[in-house]
Structures are given as structure tokens and as C-alpha cells.
Tab-separated table of C-alpha atoms in Angstrom:
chain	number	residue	atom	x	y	z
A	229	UNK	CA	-9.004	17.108	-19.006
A	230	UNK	CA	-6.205	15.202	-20.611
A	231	UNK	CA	-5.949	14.690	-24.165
A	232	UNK	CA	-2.966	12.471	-24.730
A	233	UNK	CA	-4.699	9.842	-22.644
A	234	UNK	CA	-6.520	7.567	-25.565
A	235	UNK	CA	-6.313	8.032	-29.064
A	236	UNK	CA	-8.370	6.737	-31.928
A	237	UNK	CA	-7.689	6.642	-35.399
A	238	UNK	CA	-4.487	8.829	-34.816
A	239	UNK	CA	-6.499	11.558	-33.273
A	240	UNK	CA	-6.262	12.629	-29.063
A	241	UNK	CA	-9.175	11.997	-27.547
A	242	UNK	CA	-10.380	14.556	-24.078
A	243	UNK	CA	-10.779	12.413	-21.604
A	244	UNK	CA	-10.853	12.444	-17.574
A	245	UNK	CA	-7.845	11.264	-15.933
A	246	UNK	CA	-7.387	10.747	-12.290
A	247	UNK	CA	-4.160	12.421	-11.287
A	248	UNK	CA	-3.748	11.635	-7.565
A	249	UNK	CA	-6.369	12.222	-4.376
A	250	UNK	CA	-7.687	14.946	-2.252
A	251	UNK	CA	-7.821	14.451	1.584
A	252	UNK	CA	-10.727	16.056	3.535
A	253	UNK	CA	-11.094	15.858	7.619
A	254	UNK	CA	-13.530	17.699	9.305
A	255	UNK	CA	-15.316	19.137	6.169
A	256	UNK	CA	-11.684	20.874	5.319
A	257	UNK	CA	-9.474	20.043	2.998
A	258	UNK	CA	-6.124	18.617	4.066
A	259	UNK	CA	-4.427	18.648	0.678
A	260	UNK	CA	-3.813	16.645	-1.947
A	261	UNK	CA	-1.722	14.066	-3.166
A	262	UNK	CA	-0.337	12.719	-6.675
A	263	UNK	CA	-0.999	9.228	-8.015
A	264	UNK	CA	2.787	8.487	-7.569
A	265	UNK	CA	2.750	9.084	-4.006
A	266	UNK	CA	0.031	6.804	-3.559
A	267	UNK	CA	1.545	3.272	-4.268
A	268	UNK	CA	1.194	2.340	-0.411
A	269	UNK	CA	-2.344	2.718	-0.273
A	270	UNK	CA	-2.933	-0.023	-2.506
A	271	UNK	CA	-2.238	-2.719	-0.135
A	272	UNK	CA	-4.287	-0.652	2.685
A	273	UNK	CA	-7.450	-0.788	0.739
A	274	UNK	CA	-10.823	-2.986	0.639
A	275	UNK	CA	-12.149	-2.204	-2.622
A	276	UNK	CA	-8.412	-3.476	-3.883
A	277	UNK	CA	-9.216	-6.566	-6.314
A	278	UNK	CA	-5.687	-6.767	-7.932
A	279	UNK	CA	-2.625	-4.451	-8.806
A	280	UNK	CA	0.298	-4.938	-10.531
A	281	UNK	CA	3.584	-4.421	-9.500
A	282	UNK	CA	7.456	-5.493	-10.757
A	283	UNK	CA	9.903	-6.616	-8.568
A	284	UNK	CA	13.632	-6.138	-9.602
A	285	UNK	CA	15.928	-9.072	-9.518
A	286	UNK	CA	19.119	-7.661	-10.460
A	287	UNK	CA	19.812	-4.426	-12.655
A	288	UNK	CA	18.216	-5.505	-15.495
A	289	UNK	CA	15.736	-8.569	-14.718
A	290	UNK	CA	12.219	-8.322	-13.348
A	291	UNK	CA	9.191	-10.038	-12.109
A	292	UNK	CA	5.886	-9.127	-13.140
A	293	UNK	CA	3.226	-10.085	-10.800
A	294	UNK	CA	-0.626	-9.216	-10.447
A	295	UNK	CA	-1.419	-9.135	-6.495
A	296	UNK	CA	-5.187	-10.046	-5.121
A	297	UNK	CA	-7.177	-9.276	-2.424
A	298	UNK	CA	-4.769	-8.103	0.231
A	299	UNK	CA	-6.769	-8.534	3.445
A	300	UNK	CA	-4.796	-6.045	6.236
A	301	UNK	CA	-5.521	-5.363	10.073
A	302	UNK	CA	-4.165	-2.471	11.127
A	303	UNK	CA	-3.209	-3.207	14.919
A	304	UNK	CA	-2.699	-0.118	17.773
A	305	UNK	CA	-0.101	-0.572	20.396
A	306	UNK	CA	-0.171	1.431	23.153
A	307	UNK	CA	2.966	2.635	24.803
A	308	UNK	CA	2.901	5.028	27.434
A	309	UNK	CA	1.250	7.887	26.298
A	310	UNK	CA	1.282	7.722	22.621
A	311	UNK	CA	0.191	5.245	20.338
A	312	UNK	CA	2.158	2.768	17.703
A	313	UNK	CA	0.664	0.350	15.006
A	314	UNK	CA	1.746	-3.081	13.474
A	315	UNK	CA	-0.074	-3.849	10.347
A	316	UNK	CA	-0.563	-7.068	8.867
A	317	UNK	CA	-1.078	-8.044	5.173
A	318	UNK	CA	-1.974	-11.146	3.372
A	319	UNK	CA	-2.064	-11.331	-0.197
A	320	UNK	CA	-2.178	-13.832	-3.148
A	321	UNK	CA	-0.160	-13.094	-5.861
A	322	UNK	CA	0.251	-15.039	-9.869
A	323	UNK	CA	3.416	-14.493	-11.912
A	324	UNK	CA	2.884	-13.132	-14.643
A	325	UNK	CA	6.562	-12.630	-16.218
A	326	UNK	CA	9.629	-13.789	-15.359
A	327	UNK	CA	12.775	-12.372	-16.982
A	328	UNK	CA	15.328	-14.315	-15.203
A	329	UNK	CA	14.775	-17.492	-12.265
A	330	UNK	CA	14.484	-16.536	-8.836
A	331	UNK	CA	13.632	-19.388	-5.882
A	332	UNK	CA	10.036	-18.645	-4.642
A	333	UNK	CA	11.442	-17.719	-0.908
A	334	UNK	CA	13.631	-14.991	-2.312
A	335	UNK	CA	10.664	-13.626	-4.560
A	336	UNK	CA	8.374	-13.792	-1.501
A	337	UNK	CA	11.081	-11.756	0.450
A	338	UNK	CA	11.436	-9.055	-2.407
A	339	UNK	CA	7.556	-9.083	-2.761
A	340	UNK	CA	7.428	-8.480	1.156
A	341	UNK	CA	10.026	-5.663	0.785
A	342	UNK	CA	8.344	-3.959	-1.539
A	343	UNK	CA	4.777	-3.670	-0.213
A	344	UNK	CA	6.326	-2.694	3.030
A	345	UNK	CA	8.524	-0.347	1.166
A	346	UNK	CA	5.343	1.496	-0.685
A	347	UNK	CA	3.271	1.647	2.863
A	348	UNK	CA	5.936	3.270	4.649
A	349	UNK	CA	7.116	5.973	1.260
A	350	UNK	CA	3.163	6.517	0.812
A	351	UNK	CA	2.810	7.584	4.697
A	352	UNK	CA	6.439	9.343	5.472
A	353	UNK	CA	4.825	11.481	2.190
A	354	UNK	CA	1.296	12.196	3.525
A	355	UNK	CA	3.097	12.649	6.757
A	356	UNK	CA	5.068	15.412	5.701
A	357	UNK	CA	1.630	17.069	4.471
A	358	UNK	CA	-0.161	16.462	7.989
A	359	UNK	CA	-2.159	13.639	6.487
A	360	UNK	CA	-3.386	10.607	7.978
A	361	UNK	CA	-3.413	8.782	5.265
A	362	UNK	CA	-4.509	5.475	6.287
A	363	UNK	CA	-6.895	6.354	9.038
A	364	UNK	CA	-4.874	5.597	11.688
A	365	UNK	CA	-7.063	7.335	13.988
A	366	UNK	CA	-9.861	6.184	13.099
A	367	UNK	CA	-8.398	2.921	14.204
A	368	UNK	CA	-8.021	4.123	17.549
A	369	UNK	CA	-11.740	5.431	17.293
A	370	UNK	CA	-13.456	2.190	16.367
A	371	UNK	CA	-11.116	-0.386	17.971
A	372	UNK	CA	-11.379	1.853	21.400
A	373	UNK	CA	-13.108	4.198	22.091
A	374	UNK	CA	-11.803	5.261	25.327
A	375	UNK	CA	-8.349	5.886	23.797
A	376	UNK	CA	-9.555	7.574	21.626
A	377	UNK	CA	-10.922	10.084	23.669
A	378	UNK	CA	-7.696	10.171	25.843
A	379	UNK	CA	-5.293	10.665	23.108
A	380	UNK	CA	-7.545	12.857	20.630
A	381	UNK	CA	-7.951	15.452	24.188
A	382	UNK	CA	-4.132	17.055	23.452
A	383	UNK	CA	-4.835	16.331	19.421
A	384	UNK	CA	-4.001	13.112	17.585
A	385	UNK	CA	-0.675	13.082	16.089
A	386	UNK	CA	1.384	10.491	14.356
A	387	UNK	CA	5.232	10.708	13.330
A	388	UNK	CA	7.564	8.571	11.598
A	389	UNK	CA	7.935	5.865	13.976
A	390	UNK	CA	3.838	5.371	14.491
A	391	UNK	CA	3.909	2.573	12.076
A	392	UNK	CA	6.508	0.318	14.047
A	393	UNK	CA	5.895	-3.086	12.153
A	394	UNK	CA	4.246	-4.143	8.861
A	395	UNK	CA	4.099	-8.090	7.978
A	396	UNK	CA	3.887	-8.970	4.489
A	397	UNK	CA	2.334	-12.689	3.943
A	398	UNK	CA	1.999	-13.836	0.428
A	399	UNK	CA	0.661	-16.638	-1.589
A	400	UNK	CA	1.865	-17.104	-4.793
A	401	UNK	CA	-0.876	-19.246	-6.393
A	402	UNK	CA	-0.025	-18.973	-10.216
A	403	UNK	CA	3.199	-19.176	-11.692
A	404	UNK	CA	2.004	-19.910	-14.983
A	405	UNK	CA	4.718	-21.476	-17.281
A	406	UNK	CA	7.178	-20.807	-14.652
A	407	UNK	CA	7.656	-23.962	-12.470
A	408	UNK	CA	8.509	-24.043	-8.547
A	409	UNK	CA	9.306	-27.506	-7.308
A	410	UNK	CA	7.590	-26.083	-4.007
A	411	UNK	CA	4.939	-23.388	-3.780
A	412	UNK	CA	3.925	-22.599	-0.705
């Protein structure tokens, strides 16, 4: 219980607050993780509707923007005898403030940056705690079975390199009252 959370006429109210996510495999507990490790798994989420997030411009300038939907495929390579993924993201994103002008091909490129930045800080993280945090395996599992059962025989592992590409395509539908001569 937190009770600095919401307050109402002055006064703390208790309240439940989430403060990051336990990890279970096998009807054991792998460990757990806080909220602001967690950024990554956002974008590698169905139930996501929309997140914020800021993107910094310069030292002091930022873009506010509310992302939607991302739809992802998470791809297995095989090379070898060990396994590699690319994952793909497409999202739709509105402005929502804009501090200081930026063309929409370098916001797109910060925006792509970023989302690849919080995947790979979120899993490096988990990693570190022996969790597969995005399923990876599972991947393996339902995409091919026979794999599976090939690589899961000496026990699935991944390591830093596993994720070896992540493309970031966004839409920026809304800007709001900030005009782009060009959208998309």
C-alpha cells in the first residue's frame, strides 16, 4: 500500500500501486522486476492501446507524443546452432507538444531510436536476471515446433546478441497545431 499516491482534500489516501512485475516459468518464480525497467515491454505488448513517451531534441527541448497500437512480429533466425530474432514494430503516433521544431524525418528517427533503445535496456535488464522477458521462446515453440524441441534438449538460452535487429515504423497521424508540409 502506498499512501502518497492520491490525495483528497489535503489528506493521503491508501491506495494500491503497481510497482513493477513478477516473472513465473514453470510454476516458479523467476524474479521480479521494477516499473522502470520495464519501458521496453510497452512496445512488445497486445493489450498496449497508447503510451506516452518524450523524445529529447536538444538539452533542453522535447517532444511529447502519445504512441498507438504498436503491432510487432517477433521473427527467429536460425544460425547454426543457436537461434537470433529481428523484431518488427509499427506504430502510429500524435504530437502532443512540441517545445522547439524538428522536420518529421528526424522525429521519426529519434522516435525509432528510442523504442529500439527501451526494447533492448528492458531485455539486457531481464537478461541479467535469467528472464525471458519477451517470450522469446515461446516464439520458437509456436512458430516451430521442431526447433523447439532441438534447441530446448541442451536448455534454451538467450544472450545479448539474441535480439540482432529491431525495425521501428511509425506513423505520425496527428500533429495537432504543429504543421508538417509532408506527413508521411
Amino acid at each position: 500500500m502506498k499512501n502518497e499516491v492520491w490525495k483528497a482534500k489535503e489528506k493521503t489516501q491508501n491506495t494500491v500501486k503497481l510497482s513493477g512485475s513478477y516473472f513465473i516459468k514453470n510454476n516458479q518464480l523467476k524474479g521480479e522486476i521494477a516499473n522502470k525497467h520495464l519501458g521496453g515491454m510497452r512496445w512488445l505488448t497486445k493489450s498496449t492501446v497508447r503510451s506516452p513517451i518524450r523524445i529529447k531534441i536538444n538539452k533542453n527541448k522535447n517532444v511529447q507524443l502519445s504512441l498507438m497500437r504498436p503491432k510487432f512480429n517477433i521473427k527467429p533466425i536460425y544460425v547454426n546452432d543457436k537461434v537470433e530474432f529481428d523484431i518488427s514494430i509499427e506504430v502510429e503516433g500524435t504530437v502532443v507538444d512540441m517545445e522547439e521544431n524538428i522536420s518529421l524525418p528526424h522525429l521519426k528517427e529519434k522516435i525509432q531510436g528510442e523504442l529500439e533503445k527501451e526494447i533492448r535496456d528492458t531485455y539486457k535488464y531481464a537478461l541479467e536476471k535469467n528472464i525471458d522477458i519477451y517470450n522469446l521462446e515461446e516464439v520458437i515453440y509456436r512458430k516451430d515446433l521442431k526447433k523447439w524441441k532441438e534447441i530446448s534438449k541442451g536448455g534454451f538460452s538467450l544472450n545479448e546478441g539474441s535480439i540482432r535487429n529491431i525495425q521501428v515504423d511509425i506513423a505520425i497521424k496527428i500533429t495537432g497545431d504543429y504543421k508538417y508540409e509532408y506527413m508521411n
